């Protein structure tokens, strides 16, 4: 997903080629996006294929895209769809569903055209996760997750594409793609030209157009590009560069010889909490880039920590699923997807690496790592611990499995941890899960998918016979992982202790929740509150109306969390909550909130013990 520059005569040649419709071998599908003439917050798009020889065809906008594991129906954002013949006349078509249009008499079809609405300024974004969504803000910012703009014709997903994007002079693209640039004669706009091998490469390469704010650095032969859009200019690419450079340098050291990309782009969109804007915070991975959406209101230290956790997860996807994946992923059907059984590996192992590398490279202390593992255990226990992970993964788009998706980042990572410890135990500390993933990457790679049913056999062949028991018991089986058994192997134990928390969050567990239908924030029920909330006198079910006179709801909840982070000790704060239909005012003096928690700690064992030796091999490789 990336960036580059080009010429005007070349564009003219392209247009004349398509106008005459001479059927040339390898004639690409030409997709044109106009970011200059934006109408009512909508962008015009046309998709121009080579001449059809079939009686009819179907044009699709993706229903689902890789990495989201959800049904998003991007066709919902398409308006004014037209099918045009070579004279510019409209042809008949039938809209089959949100995402597909059937066009008879396809031999007369020249191209289709339509307008695209964005997701960021729609209430609740129609359920689309912001990093996979779209933004259209004329002259200011365009977030082009291209699956929301460019579609494909039936049976033409493997044909080459040429992407033509007309953009205002003042905006530049953030992307890992190489491009050619042509300027209009009056210099009113520029046109970027991108050549792509197939439709997957189109959607695998997001582009963010914004005013110039980009920087780059080199890490062991890989160029890392950082592109930032900060609407109120709170952050710049240079301000976040040091943290990103430290993180990716550490990741490259952790990965060792794994090296399959020469360029990697980070597209950071910072959301303005004072207006209708993106609210689904996180990131979406691609082969050579990641789209990150976070609140601009974040404090610098918190932004850096979040970027480390979020971007490191996405970067580790260069191992899986990008380098190790099944046929279901490689030949992804965007409108009738067949899901793989192995989300435990694609997302779970990736999330595990995103935490393990930080202790391995000494970016965090060991206790911080143990606390993260403890938090994941608590979060995973909120889900059905007997649900086979392979079954859940294969059916992740359907009820009741889709409600368990968040658990791939919790129990999925814990599967990775337990497998890592078991491998270290069987190999006397010599082999871990990173070694396994490298071996799978060598066996397969980006262009060679595996058979879904054969992965366990491959893993056992590359490791130990005992690993089959692990996989069939804890991954495809219904047996919960006995975490304490694995902790004992590496000299760890669980103990009760007092910990510091945030005002509204303990680790990964929030004390507050939201009602999407009503937009209300409320304190969770059946949960022990921290010392501050107990002093404040809140009760489970209290609906938050105002804090220090400012109204809060789901839309600006991150403002509340960010402001609480800046409260000084001894400051008086006031809440107004709705309790049993009546307004109640609560006041308290701020102090470091504390709570009791079960944490993982190291046993007092000699350094020469087998448990400590195994723990050192596990954490330090």
XYZ file of C-alpha atoms in Angstrom:
621
model
C 0.000 0.000 0.000
C 2.208 2.967 -1.128
C 3.625 5.945 -3.374
C 5.626 7.903 -6.494
C 5.598 10.310 -10.043
C 4.738 10.781 -14.237
C 3.477 12.434 -17.942
C 0.581 13.968 -19.928
C 1.204 12.477 -23.345
C 0.984 9.050 -21.731
C -2.511 9.805 -20.415
C -3.593 10.962 -23.862
C -2.383 7.707 -25.338
C -4.346 5.789 -22.721
C -7.550 7.630 -23.438
C -7.265 7.254 -27.202
C -6.633 3.542 -26.738
C -9.842 3.112 -24.757
C -11.890 5.357 -26.998
C -11.189 3.349 -30.106
C -11.616 0.150 -28.063
C -9.062 -1.773 -30.054
C -8.879 -5.082 -28.236
C -5.251 -5.344 -27.190
C -3.703 -8.164 -25.285
C -3.464 -7.382 -21.537
C -5.577 -4.234 -21.931
C -5.986 -3.155 -18.283
C -9.193 -2.253 -16.530
C -9.008 1.534 -16.166
C -10.496 2.964 -12.973
C -10.775 6.768 -12.766
C -11.424 8.696 -9.526
C -12.090 12.445 -9.570
C -11.037 14.165 -6.324
C -11.272 17.645 -7.874
C -14.954 17.938 -8.829
C -16.510 16.770 -5.575
C -20.306 17.137 -5.476
C -22.229 17.103 -2.186
C -19.435 15.234 -0.478
C -19.441 12.577 -3.203
C -16.673 11.478 -5.565
C -17.241 10.385 -9.178
C -15.733 7.079 -10.302
C -15.705 5.202 -13.599
C -14.458 1.675 -14.295
C -13.629 0.959 -17.936
C -12.865 -2.675 -18.867
C -11.693 -4.165 -22.143
C -14.404 -5.157 -24.635
C -16.692 -7.957 -23.454
C -17.500 -10.943 -25.632
C -20.115 -12.369 -23.243
C -23.865 -11.650 -23.409
C -23.964 -10.150 -19.914
C -21.737 -9.317 -16.977
C -22.034 -8.359 -13.334
C -20.204 -5.477 -11.682
C -19.371 -5.800 -7.986
C -18.373 -3.580 -5.092
C -16.953 -5.718 -2.246
C -19.239 -6.992 0.466
C -16.288 -8.083 2.617
C -12.549 -7.485 2.325
C -9.587 -9.379 3.805
C -8.553 -8.374 7.303
C -11.935 -7.069 8.448
C -13.703 -10.404 9.091
C -17.058 -8.642 8.868
C -19.819 -8.048 6.352
C -19.710 -4.321 5.521
C -21.524 -4.015 2.163
C -19.487 -1.170 0.671
C -22.013 -0.973 -2.169
C -24.356 0.808 0.248
C -22.283 3.930 -0.348
C -22.666 3.852 -4.156
C -25.153 6.236 -5.830
C -26.201 7.169 -9.385
C -24.875 3.974 -10.948
C -24.844 3.996 -14.768
C -23.795 1.549 -17.474
C -22.693 3.350 -20.664
C -22.130 2.213 -24.239
C -19.396 3.490 -26.562
C -21.529 6.480 -27.627
C -22.174 7.527 -24.050
C -25.752 6.229 -24.013
C -27.102 4.567 -20.905
C -27.629 0.809 -20.993
C -30.158 -1.154 -18.994
C -28.987 -2.893 -15.827
C -30.488 -4.644 -12.825
C -29.350 -3.957 -9.296
C -29.217 -7.399 -7.704
C -28.339 -6.335 -4.152
C -26.360 -3.650 -2.322
C -23.101 -4.715 -3.942
C -23.853 -6.050 -7.441
C -25.325 -4.823 -10.739
C -26.125 -7.158 -13.641
C -25.648 -5.657 -17.125
C -27.191 -7.463 -20.155
C -25.859 -6.845 -23.686
C -22.378 -6.615 -22.221
C -20.799 -6.583 -25.680
C -22.063 -2.979 -25.975
C -20.723 -1.927 -22.568
C -17.959 0.668 -22.575
C -17.793 1.460 -18.838
C -19.750 1.973 -15.642
C -19.850 5.201 -13.653
C -21.162 6.063 -10.210
C -20.714 8.347 -7.216
C -19.259 7.286 -3.875
C -20.297 8.617 -0.488
C -17.882 8.286 2.427
C -18.310 6.548 5.775
C -16.578 8.871 8.269
C -19.290 11.532 8.338
C -22.204 9.070 8.568
C -23.642 8.416 12.021
C -22.070 5.192 13.369
C -20.377 4.867 9.944
C -22.972 2.228 8.987
C -21.010 -0.235 11.092
C -17.864 0.065 8.945
C -14.627 -0.056 10.972
C -12.945 3.322 10.379
C -9.532 1.992 9.233
C -11.370 0.127 6.476
C -13.716 3.050 5.798
C -13.521 6.130 3.572
C -13.294 9.887 3.937
C -14.189 12.604 1.438
C -13.399 16.164 2.530
C -12.969 18.301 -0.568
C -9.618 20.049 -0.770
C -8.618 18.752 2.661
C -8.469 14.964 2.992
C -9.426 11.812 1.094
C -8.994 8.422 2.731
C -9.105 6.022 -0.199
C -9.553 2.518 1.060
C -10.023 1.555 -2.559
C -12.464 -1.297 -1.935
C -14.948 1.482 -1.149
C -14.355 3.227 -4.490
C -13.299 0.751 -7.173
C -15.236 -2.369 -8.107
C -14.588 -5.314 -10.421
C -16.375 -7.141 -13.219
C -17.294 -10.796 -13.028
C -14.312 -13.059 -13.802
C -11.963 -10.090 -14.270
C -10.408 -9.953 -10.789
C -7.114 -11.323 -12.122
C -6.784 -8.777 -14.951
C -4.381 -5.817 -14.582
C -5.748 -2.470 -13.431
C -4.650 1.070 -14.183
C -5.764 3.586 -11.593
C -6.126 7.253 -12.626
C -6.710 9.693 -9.767
C -7.336 13.367 -10.493
C -6.347 15.402 -7.428
C -6.107 19.058 -6.364
C -2.645 20.624 -6.631
C -2.367 21.142 -2.866
C -2.874 17.507 -1.870
C -0.319 14.715 -2.112
C -0.797 10.945 -1.869
C 0.380 8.841 1.038
C 0.871 5.302 -0.253
C 3.464 2.606 -0.826
C 2.577 2.475 -4.519
C 4.815 3.902 -7.198
C 3.078 6.337 -9.491
C 3.424 8.577 -12.517
C 2.211 12.172 -12.261
C 0.731 14.283 -15.042
C -0.304 17.938 -14.627
C -3.207 19.603 -16.402
C -2.289 22.300 -18.927
C -3.489 25.091 -16.640
C -1.901 23.409 -13.590
C -5.321 23.347 -11.911
C -4.940 19.710 -10.938
C -2.672 16.707 -11.251
C -3.395 13.137 -12.222
C -1.672 10.215 -10.542
C -1.325 6.978 -12.500
C -0.876 3.655 -10.738
C -0.388 0.323 -12.504
C -1.523 -2.770 -10.601
C -1.347 -6.452 -11.464
C -4.833 -7.541 -10.356
C -7.851 -6.390 -8.362
C -6.393 -7.640 -5.076
C -3.506 -5.180 -5.508
C -6.043 -2.359 -5.884
C -7.678 -3.009 -2.527
C -4.349 -3.936 -0.923
C -3.002 -0.422 -1.494
C -4.895 2.335 0.359
C -4.041 5.928 -0.481
C -4.518 8.964 1.767
C -4.550 12.343 0.018
C -3.842 15.302 2.290
C -1.750 18.451 2.532
C 1.946 17.548 2.685
C 2.923 16.063 6.033
C 5.164 13.124 5.377
C 8.523 11.815 6.511
C 10.507 8.623 6.050
C 13.422 6.643 7.412
C 15.385 3.537 6.507
C 15.554 0.374 8.618
C 17.876 -2.387 7.411
C 17.191 -1.674 3.748
C 13.438 -1.035 4.174
C 12.029 2.443 3.613
C 9.290 3.385 6.072
C 6.949 6.210 5.051
C 4.835 8.094 7.602
C 1.901 10.194 6.398
C -0.172 12.090 8.950
C -3.455 13.947 8.729
C -4.058 15.976 11.889
C -7.017 18.337 11.254
C -6.054 20.771 14.016
C -2.303 20.284 13.420
C -1.742 18.868 16.901
C 0.634 16.239 15.536
C 2.999 16.007 12.582
C 4.786 13.117 10.910
C 8.056 14.374 12.414
C 6.589 14.407 15.924
C 5.627 10.731 15.821
C 8.645 9.564 13.811
C 10.991 8.827 16.778
C 8.562 6.394 18.408
C 7.743 4.668 15.114
C 11.415 4.393 14.176
C 12.309 2.841 17.534
C 9.401 0.397 17.256
C 9.993 -0.812 13.699
C 13.751 -1.050 14.264
C 13.003 -3.320 17.227
C 10.558 -5.362 15.158
C 13.101 -5.880 12.399
C 15.673 -7.063 14.957
C 13.094 -9.412 16.457
C 12.165 -10.863 13.049
C 15.771 -11.353 12.006
C 16.148 -12.562 8.429
C 12.459 -12.154 7.549
C 12.573 -9.516 4.817
C 9.910 -9.405 2.143
C 9.154 -5.736 1.621
C 11.369 -2.849 0.552
C 8.844 -0.148 1.424
C 6.224 0.173 4.152
C 3.735 3.038 4.514
C 1.922 4.125 7.676
C -1.141 6.282 6.966
C -2.278 7.933 10.198
C -5.658 9.685 10.222
C -6.338 11.597 13.442
C -10.036 12.055 14.068
C -11.542 15.342 15.243
C -13.755 14.550 18.235
C -15.476 17.946 17.998
C -17.299 17.016 14.781
C -18.858 14.029 13.043
C -15.766 12.049 12.166
C -14.244 8.580 12.329
C -14.890 6.825 15.643
C -13.713 3.259 15.068
C -10.146 3.480 16.320
C -7.471 0.966 15.401
C -5.743 -0.152 12.222
C -6.107 -2.360 9.143
C -3.147 -4.238 7.695
C -2.055 -4.621 4.081
C 0.991 -6.236 2.509
C 3.128 -3.104 2.596
C 1.130 -0.557 4.573
C -1.318 0.041 7.350
C -4.167 2.526 7.824
C -4.397 3.830 11.388
C -7.286 5.874 12.798
C -6.944 7.377 16.282
C -8.421 10.367 18.156
C -6.454 13.592 17.743
C -7.279 14.385 21.377
C -4.809 11.734 22.575
C -1.922 12.966 24.691
C 1.544 12.449 23.112
C 2.636 9.675 25.473
C -0.601 7.786 25.005
C -0.503 8.237 21.230
C 3.008 6.813 21.103
C 2.046 3.802 23.236
C -1.062 3.157 21.152
C 0.865 3.489 17.901
C 3.404 0.988 19.220
C 0.719 -1.540 20.138
C -1.490 -1.020 17.085
C 1.046 -0.503 14.301
C 3.342 -3.253 15.556
C 0.413 -5.674 15.317
C -0.243 -4.656 11.720
C 3.435 -4.783 10.772
C 3.728 -8.349 12.071
C 1.079 -9.342 9.538
C 3.950 -9.525 7.047
C 4.392 -13.006 8.560
C 0.767 -14.086 8.591
C -1.583 -13.944 6.754
C 0.508 -12.073 4.200
C 3.242 -14.734 3.972
C 1.448 -17.728 5.470
C -2.192 -18.130 4.456
C -4.729 -20.599 3.104
C -6.452 -20.693 -0.261
C -9.512 -19.065 1.320
C -7.387 -15.975 1.944
C -5.346 -16.077 -1.269
C -8.355 -16.464 -3.577
C -10.648 -14.298 -1.484
C -14.215 -13.976 -2.779
C -15.193 -10.400 -1.931
C -18.913 -11.012 -2.357
C -19.305 -14.639 -1.238
C -16.357 -15.159 1.109
C -15.291 -18.554 2.417
C -13.443 -18.027 5.675
C -10.361 -19.887 6.874
C -10.201 -21.904 10.122
C -7.020 -20.231 11.246
C -7.792 -16.825 12.730
C -5.935 -18.105 15.814
C -2.791 -17.760 13.692
C -3.594 -14.802 11.416
C -4.729 -12.499 14.226
C -3.907 -14.325 17.468
C -0.243 -15.138 16.820
C 0.207 -11.682 15.276
C -1.186 -10.042 18.416
C 1.067 -12.239 20.548
C 4.142 -11.125 18.583
C 3.081 -7.477 18.976
C 3.459 -7.932 22.741
C 6.313 -10.455 22.862
C 8.694 -8.340 20.773
C 8.353 -5.448 23.224
C 9.717 -7.501 26.122
C 12.179 -9.310 23.834
C 13.609 -5.972 22.676
C 13.372 -4.375 26.149
C 10.816 -1.731 25.182
C 8.763 -2.704 28.252
C 9.513 -4.360 31.600
C 8.746 -8.032 32.207
C 5.952 -7.192 34.649
C 4.289 -5.038 31.988
C 4.298 -8.067 29.685
C 2.878 -10.336 32.387
C 0.154 -7.773 33.129
C -0.833 -7.717 29.448
C -1.112 -11.508 29.431
C -3.194 -11.366 32.607
C -5.526 -8.794 31.029
C -6.005 -11.020 27.994
C -6.908 -13.985 30.182
C -9.569 -11.928 31.961
C -10.961 -10.640 28.655
C -10.980 -14.126 27.109
C -12.955 -15.464 30.062
C -15.876 -13.265 29.019
C -16.331 -15.500 25.949
C -17.324 -19.149 25.582
C -14.050 -20.877 26.475
C -15.216 -24.205 25.035
C -15.946 -22.889 21.527
C -13.450 -24.510 19.100
C -11.346 -21.708 17.649
C -11.229 -23.289 14.193
C -15.027 -23.552 14.124
C -15.431 -19.970 15.286
C -12.960 -18.762 12.664
C -14.572 -20.611 9.758
C -17.976 -19.150 10.670
C -16.844 -15.714 11.885
C -19.271 -13.840 9.591
C -22.297 -15.675 11.026
C -24.228 -15.797 14.302
C -23.380 -16.731 16.997
C -19.690 -16.769 16.084
C -19.293 -13.174 14.902
C -19.861 -11.864 18.429
C -16.690 -13.719 19.460
C -14.429 -11.936 16.988
C -12.765 -9.750 19.634
C -11.580 -12.945 21.301
C -9.110 -13.569 18.462
C -6.995 -10.790 20.008
C -7.405 -12.248 23.491
C -7.537 -16.050 23.512
C -5.958 -16.110 20.039
C -2.868 -14.412 21.477
C -2.951 -16.751 24.480
C -2.965 -19.757 22.131
C 0.183 -18.277 20.599
C 1.738 -17.865 24.051
C 0.923 -21.400 25.202
C 2.153 -22.892 21.911
C 5.360 -20.858 22.222
C 6.016 -22.173 25.743
C 5.238 -25.757 24.693
C 7.644 -25.530 21.743
C 10.359 -24.112 23.997
C 9.766 -26.947 26.466
C 9.963 -29.676 23.807
C 13.084 -28.187 22.202
C 14.913 -27.459 25.447
C 14.530 -23.746 24.723
C 15.864 -23.870 21.152
C 12.632 -23.453 19.153
C 9.743 -21.028 19.611
C 6.686 -19.957 17.680
C 8.656 -17.334 15.716
C 10.872 -20.148 14.400
C 7.730 -22.058 13.419
C 6.283 -19.078 11.554
C 9.558 -18.544 9.698
C 9.566 -22.229 8.686
C 5.967 -21.975 7.439
C 6.899 -18.795 5.564
C 9.788 -20.608 3.878
C 7.522 -23.515 2.940
C 4.781 -21.314 1.524
C 5.235 -17.572 1.072
C 3.177 -14.778 -0.390
C 2.145 -16.583 -3.581
C 1.739 -20.192 -2.376
C -1.314 -20.775 -0.157
C -1.822 -23.877 1.961
C -4.873 -26.131 2.198
C -6.891 -25.158 5.271
C -7.264 -28.752 6.479
C -3.531 -29.472 6.146
C -2.032 -26.730 8.326
C -1.935 -28.814 11.513
C -0.129 -31.607 9.628
C 2.426 -29.091 8.354
C 2.997 -27.641 11.820
C 3.505 -31.105 13.350
C 5.898 -32.053 10.550
C 7.955 -28.909 11.222
C 7.920 -29.310 15.013
C 7.077 -32.282 17.272
C 4.410 -35.037 17.374
C 3.217 -33.716 20.756
C 2.144 -30.458 19.095
C -0.724 -32.293 17.376
C -2.206 -32.975 20.818
C -1.877 -29.288 21.701
C -3.585 -28.142 18.487
C -6.401 -30.689 18.599
C -7.034 -30.077 22.305
C -6.846 -26.284 22.607
C -7.354 -24.925 19.069
C -9.787 -27.239 17.290
C -10.978 -28.852 20.520
C -13.295 -27.706 23.296
C -10.832 -27.841 26.201
C -9.967 -24.492 27.841
C -6.250 -23.764 28.083
C -4.933 -24.510 31.622
C -2.864 -21.318 31.801
C -1.403 -22.050 35.230
C 0.080 -25.304 33.921
C 1.951 -23.349 31.266
C 2.985 -20.623 33.718
C 4.411 -23.272 36.057
C 6.696 -24.472 33.248
C 8.326 -21.023 33.116
C 8.314 -20.249 36.830
C 5.319 -17.924 36.974
C 2.290 -17.861 39.273
C -0.911 -15.869 39.731
C -1.320 -13.672 42.809
C -3.693 -11.009 44.131
C -2.286 -7.479 44.330
C -3.261 -3.796 44.342
C -2.664 -2.009 41.045
C -2.972 1.503 39.643
C -5.676 2.047 37.035
C -6.974 4.839 34.858
C -10.032 6.770 35.975
C -12.260 4.895 33.538
C -10.171 1.888 32.427
C -8.285 -0.895 34.201
C -5.768 -2.351 31.772
C -7.946 -3.401 28.843
C -11.131 -3.483 30.934
C -13.297 -0.329 30.921
C -15.477 0.670 33.840
C -17.869 2.397 31.405
C -19.761 1.217 28.339
C -22.026 2.732 25.693
C -25.448 2.143 24.180
C -25.079 2.605 20.379
C -28.840 2.957 19.880
C -29.169 5.816 22.374
C -25.618 7.159 22.199
C -25.427 7.097 26.004
C -22.450 6.312 28.235
C -23.049 4.387 31.426
C -21.123 2.738 34.239
C -21.019 -1.015 33.865
C -22.981 -3.249 36.200
C -21.643 -6.296 38.072
C -18.112 -4.935 38.151
C -15.912 -3.754 41.007
C -15.053 -0.067 40.614
C -11.655 1.477 41.349
C -10.995 3.589 44.434
C -11.842 6.884 42.710
C -15.202 5.727 41.365
C -16.060 4.227 44.738
C -15.306 7.574 46.408
C -17.336 9.320 43.724
C -20.274 7.090 44.637
C -21.235 5.797 41.221
C -23.499 2.780 40.811
C -23.700 0.294 37.997
C -26.164 1.521 35.377
C -25.613 5.247 36.101
C -25.822 7.145 32.799
C -23.151 9.839 32.386
C -24.645 13.205 31.408
C -21.885 15.721 32.201
C -18.419 15.809 33.741
C -17.236 19.191 35.000
C -20.161 20.742 33.114
C -19.303 19.200 29.737
C -21.740 16.795 28.084
C -20.472 13.353 27.059
C -21.813 10.527 24.952
C -20.501 7.764 22.712
C -19.357 10.268 20.086
C -16.936 12.095 22.389
C -16.123 9.410 24.965
C -12.438 9.573 24.010
C -12.402 13.264 24.947
C -13.561 12.249 28.426
C -10.848 9.604 28.755
C -8.144 11.940 27.438
C -9.161 14.808 29.738
C -9.205 12.488 32.726
C -5.600 11.575 31.960
C -4.642 15.226 32.476
C -6.473 15.659 35.814
C -4.074 16.772 38.536
C -4.131 15.145 41.953
C -6.294 17.029 44.440
C -8.547 18.523 41.761
C -12.293 18.493 42.465
C -14.431 16.985 39.694
C -18.202 16.849 39.410
C -20.410 14.380 37.563
C -24.081 14.534 36.715
C -25.578 11.079 36.132
C -29.053 9.741 35.509
C -30.008 7.159 38.110
C -33.436 5.531 38.079
C -34.742 8.366 35.896
C -33.436 11.160 38.130
C -30.405 13.425 37.840
C -27.816 12.897 40.566
C -24.751 15.104 41.113
C -21.581 13.403 42.331
C -18.297 15.038 43.368
C -14.901 13.721 44.374
C -11.287 14.821 44.707
C -8.937 13.278 42.179
C -6.221 10.857 43.301
C -4.427 7.947 41.664
C -7.167 5.302 41.244
C -6.328 1.818 42.503
C -8.006 -1.561 42.253
C -7.250 -5.129 43.254
C -6.344 -7.548 40.526
C -5.023 -11.011 39.880
C -1.622 -10.643 38.279
C 1.110 -12.919 37.029
C 4.408 -12.740 38.929
C 7.697 -14.603 38.921
C 8.322 -17.290 41.515
C 11.416 -16.952 43.681
C 13.586 -19.558 41.920
C 17.340 -19.834 41.373
C 18.636 -18.701 37.986
C 19.926 -22.227 37.397
C 16.470 -23.804 37.678
C 14.956 -25.326 34.550
C 11.927 -23.022 34.880
C 14.003 -19.826 34.817
C 16.130 -21.130 31.944
C 12.981 -21.931 29.974
C 11.500 -18.504 30.833
C 14.625 -16.744 29.587
C 14.532 -18.734 26.337
C 10.835 -17.881 25.953
C 11.151 -14.139 26.556
C 14.626 -13.492 25.183
C 14.850 -16.121 22.434
